[in-house]
């Protein structure tokens, strides 16, 4: 870990050639208290970031492929935007060397190594470190994040689903049984992946579900909901869809209301839980969430409507999958770790 | 009702200046056994259809505003693409005068006049005629449609929801309780409506639910599901969303499986029910529906996946809201009424 | 060449796994006088077409990989939707064996083998056959097409550019010098190509030119314009752009008006040239072309506006790149070759 | 004009309910040296800005409808995002009262009142003030802007066209005769206008020119080009198109190269002219502009390719129509007027 100017830290972005990496660059360039010291990519090492992300053409910054030691020497914080499995290989030595690690991958989200094995088809690569990792939901773990060496940033879908649900489960306003989330994501959610299903004519004018059973975000969502509900296990249906937008996730969540609970009580529970959460926006009665109101921001907006004829509540939430769902939440976590204003660089 | 050439009928399109009217024109122009004799619009009377629908520029066909008597004299069949309430005003005298009426509006879909009052805020305009009307779901009421004087074409969302569900309820493979449909529609589903929420920059890069409680298609869906289940009432959550496509509805439906029911049994029930249904496409295991595979066709594709960990089945269906969801199904019903090949003009 | 039922021909689609192949399938399925006897693809041989084009799921038709002899034995006509260079390898023996060849590739469009070498970086693979090939612009070479053994279907951009320009050059209404075409194509124009620039998030919300100097369609356009103008050479600027639509090409063409020529004279020249052309739609004064009015049709719509202050005319044309720009025009040519109604299967 | 804290000014946004107003809000909220003191709208006076722009839900800021005196008392600078004609009514008294006016409307762009009459069908509302107004192209009038009381911000299309052309005309590298710009704009360029041509299904999958002769931006472009070329008049063809994106303008400009001029010389002229221009990005050889690289930024990227076979150069430029084409450039001008860093609030 490097010495650094008072109030200014040095950041490495490791595995920066995807959309999350691009979004991290966009956000960190604007952040007054951060210097980007390295942006790594094996594939593009030596090339200007503007070659890979034309939006940054002209910037004097090249991809590099440093050793982990080199990263550790130069950086105070490392953002890992790597495939799962690979991320842990970097996280272990970086944490050892005192670099704060903000991990955008899935390696440290699941507390259960059994679940990791089941959903990622591999033994967990770092079970010891996993115990130290903090699941980086700033709205409910701010204190733990402050002292974390390794923050596991939540997945995009889990962020959109747990933010509306957790306060309601904690307050006992809804049942933890029978919850369903029908979620829709823009195509950047698939990453910068060059594959037939993601070329323009296959996505435009198309709406389609995928991964409707056993999506890798499912155990992460269920883990967080179970904790909130104070139960051992929660089983939900999580049904993601691909829709033709660049950015944005909308989750429509249906849950069984406890007897007599009103929409006002739902909003009160949210307002109370999120009184100090700068990026959660509780919508007034009559409004529902819309992805276009949050794209390119770190906000999550949440809304609800109760349905007397079924006794269910319909929750509606929207985030930008690359900002609040990935890079923005990572920066928010970095802000908390380093004692900056939680909103720094994010407004 | 006019005399007509053997095998060729005369059709009027009443209220033809919206997207359903345009789609009716597109389909009927291609239909070998139909002559379009009048295309009505008060607003555009006297103007060529190409002025309103530039796709038809150069066609020698003008909008007109004939009296009901004039329509009755010239046409064998009248398609009503009118607002609810107005449709009944035309349907009553046209049926009396022996014109077959294919109604795309909502006036004759609900058997219960109480539900009509509740959801449309008006007394039903023609309760006597309502008793004679046939709900035009060709896959389950073909015999009744053959002899109908008035066919009430199903709504777009109800078509996408009842086609996958009805056979499963009839066969007792799923519970009729707790059904949820999360449906997504392209913007043409809002009609050719000039209103702020529907201008391009408000829809593009936007995903949003609307009408999540008490949508007008809800009682229609519940009516059909109750009949299929053989129960008095079914209460579901139907949650429509607007997504940035021109055409297409995808419905994701979650239902509780009866004990031991497998996905194969679901597909068998569908294949059996739809053996003679030319426009229902049951997808094989591993596939889910996608709107882009059905746009500009009269197909509904349906698929399923079972989820052992919740005991639910996820159904996925896709239609073109303007074709199978409106004009195409109307033409299919006309084909049945007049004894034509059910697929005529629709392939 | 096979025997065939009176009035019904047998068609092979060779190299059918791209978007032009899919569009050929869509159109030929609807064509009353055509049976599809084989659909070839080395990559997908043995698999149902519905596996590759989910729109055709359930159709009883598999890709195959027959020898050229087998194609020749089974088919009266072969559509070649192959890469340039490969197309000629099929065309030579098929023509020899008496199969009518409708080529969608670029192999037989350029009369000059020097230009072929310059723009395709290869010696022309079949210079003898090239002499017999007819450039398949039905609006100006119908008689030659009737007797052609090999029809070279025009490229998509050339179709959109030559249809408005040729009659004006022939009539001497505009100068052949200084013509500019700024053309915009939907992404299906790039083929079903899996490459980073064509994934959804790289195309959506993007407008960009490409190939602005030396595009392969340039010599084809110039060849046709020179012939129309009765000069040895024409040099134009042809500037293609990629825009976020699935289908459609719009060409905006600027040309110097001869002294005193009016917009009415332009439209008269078009109307006169295209009096018998069923798929050219001359728009009235005040209207300009719009891709959305022609998508999924075989129409080309053309319009003009004169600008007194520069002395130029602005021409506006729109086609569907996959229909009139590829498969539709191929079917139109087949209709002419076999003496069918030119519009058969295309309305 | 109000007293204000050192380094912090008070801004009014007058006529803030359109997309330019929304973009001004987005940018000024982020600007450290600006307090927004009033946001005016007759239609929405009294309502929170979040009601009109849901993106700002929860912000403690209401639309108001103050008198001009009240605006003048509270604000140091007024941004006018008003219709032409109306803008002048505000500009005259505000300038008199010492408020710096940054006008986004068209009222003060044209130096010639004759041209104003010709293109806006009205006598110029403030010919005296017009003489004092500075055309706010920061890249070529920074010194004049510093001392301006009234800055007339360039139109969106003119910005995208004059930035690449002006240095080349000044350096004599291209002819001022025969210039053509084919420009494509996203739909937000039409404003937040509720009109049939702008609803989603009429824009999506559509590409179309409009206003191809006599567009109101034409005389503005020609005025600036004539000045750069040092001639009395320049006549160009400016051909705008609507394409289905939310934001972004791409201009493709064709001009006659002076003998022997190379692409390198073009780029040198740009690099030299724009050495101190923070928001102009000259692309390297081989690259062309792309709207997606500049959306939501204040950048204009410019590129060129020379075509030996016609002797023309093709210029390619891209801006965000709402940022560099409207609100961003307005903020840039404000920064210059008040002596702030030109980039403040814009990175």
PDB file of C-alpha atoms in Angstrom, chain A residues 19 22 44 52 54 187-188 191-196 198-205 243-246, chain C residues 19 22 44 52 54 187-188 191-196 198-205 243-246:
ATOM      1  CA  UNK A  19     -18.537  -2.336 -19.230  1.00  0.00           C
ATOM      2  CA  UNK A  22     -15.591   1.540 -18.325  1.00  0.00           C
ATOM      3  CA  UNK A  44      -5.005  -4.724 -24.113  1.00  0.00           C
ATOM      4  CA  UNK A  52     -10.937   0.079 -26.152  1.00  0.00           C
ATOM      5  CA  UNK A  54     -13.587   5.328 -27.631  1.00  0.00           C
ATOM      6  CA  UNK A 187     -28.157  -5.739 -22.621  1.00  0.00           C
ATOM      7  CA  UNK A 188     -25.064  -4.241 -20.999  1.00  0.00           C
ATOM      8  CA  UNK A 191     -21.223  -7.686 -20.276  1.00  0.00           C
ATOM      9  CA  UNK A 192     -19.295  -6.661 -23.356  1.00  0.00           C
ATOM     10  CA  UNK A 193     -19.830 -10.160 -24.640  1.00  0.00           C
ATOM     11  CA  UNK A 194     -19.479 -10.935 -28.326  1.00  0.00           C
ATOM     12  CA  UNK A 195     -22.024 -13.660 -28.846  1.00  0.00           C
ATOM     13  CA  UNK A 196     -24.893 -14.192 -31.271  1.00  0.00           C
ATOM     14  CA  UNK A 198     -26.388 -10.194 -28.035  1.00  0.00           C
ATOM     15  CA  UNK A 199     -25.917  -8.703 -31.501  1.00  0.00           C
ATOM     16  CA  UNK A 200     -28.243  -5.842 -32.214  1.00  0.00           C
ATOM     17  CA  UNK A 201     -30.770  -7.521 -34.527  1.00  0.00           C
ATOM     18  CA  UNK A 202     -31.189 -10.381 -32.042  1.00  0.00           C
ATOM     19  CA  UNK A 203     -31.933  -8.043 -29.127  1.00  0.00           C
ATOM     20  CA  UNK A 204     -33.768  -5.135 -30.684  1.00  0.00           C
ATOM     21  CA  UNK A 205     -37.539  -5.713 -30.865  1.00  0.00           C
ATOM     22  CA  UNK A 243     -35.017  -6.144 -22.882  1.00  0.00           C
ATOM     23  CA  UNK A 244     -33.693  -3.849 -25.600  1.00  0.00           C
ATOM     24  CA  UNK A 245     -32.116  -1.057 -23.606  1.00  0.00           C
ATOM     25  CA  UNK A 246     -28.469  -0.361 -22.970  1.00  0.00           C
TER      26      UNK A 246
ATOM     27  CA  UNK C  19     -30.387 -12.906 -42.506  1.00  0.00           C
ATOM     28  CA  UNK C  22     -33.961 -16.230 -43.334  1.00  0.00           C
ATOM     29  CA  UNK C  44     -25.868 -26.436 -39.517  1.00  0.00           C
ATOM     30  CA  UNK C  52     -31.048 -21.439 -36.306  1.00  0.00           C
ATOM     31  CA  UNK C  54     -36.356 -19.666 -33.988  1.00  0.00           C
ATOM     32  CA  UNK C 187     -27.738  -3.351 -38.371  1.00  0.00           C
ATOM     33  CA  UNK C 188     -29.049  -6.433 -40.179  1.00  0.00           C
ATOM     34  CA  UNK C 191     -25.291  -9.696 -41.711  1.00  0.00           C
ATOM     35  CA  UNK C 192     -25.695 -12.042 -38.790  1.00  0.00           C
ATOM     36  CA  UNK C 193     -22.159 -11.188 -37.819  1.00  0.00           C
ATOM     37  CA  UNK C 194     -20.909 -11.826 -34.310  1.00  0.00           C
ATOM     38  CA  UNK C 195     -18.455  -9.014 -33.790  1.00  0.00           C
ATOM     39  CA  UNK C 196     -17.975  -6.382 -31.101  1.00  0.00           C
ATOM     40  CA  UNK C 198     -22.488  -5.086 -33.700  1.00  0.00           C
ATOM     41  CA  UNK C 199     -23.484  -6.111 -30.181  1.00  0.00           C
ATOM     42  CA  UNK C 200     -26.496  -4.259 -28.893  1.00  0.00           C
ATOM     43  CA  UNK C 201     -24.861  -1.812 -26.478  1.00  0.00           C
ATOM     44  CA  UNK C 202     -22.374  -0.757 -29.181  1.00  0.00           C
ATOM     45  CA  UNK C 203     -25.116  -0.015 -31.741  1.00  0.00           C
ATOM     46  CA  UNK C 204     -28.009   1.249 -29.686  1.00  0.00           C
ATOM     47  CA  UNK C 205     -27.848   5.019 -29.109  1.00  0.00           C
ATOM     48  CA  UNK C 243     -28.095   3.431 -37.343  1.00  0.00           C
ATOM     49  CA  UNK C 244     -29.888   1.555 -34.565  1.00  0.00           C
ATOM     50  CA  UNK C 245     -32.697  -0.158 -36.438  1.00  0.00           C
ATOM     51  CA  UNK C 246     -33.033  -3.779 -37.418  1.00  0.00           C
TER      52      UNK C 246
END
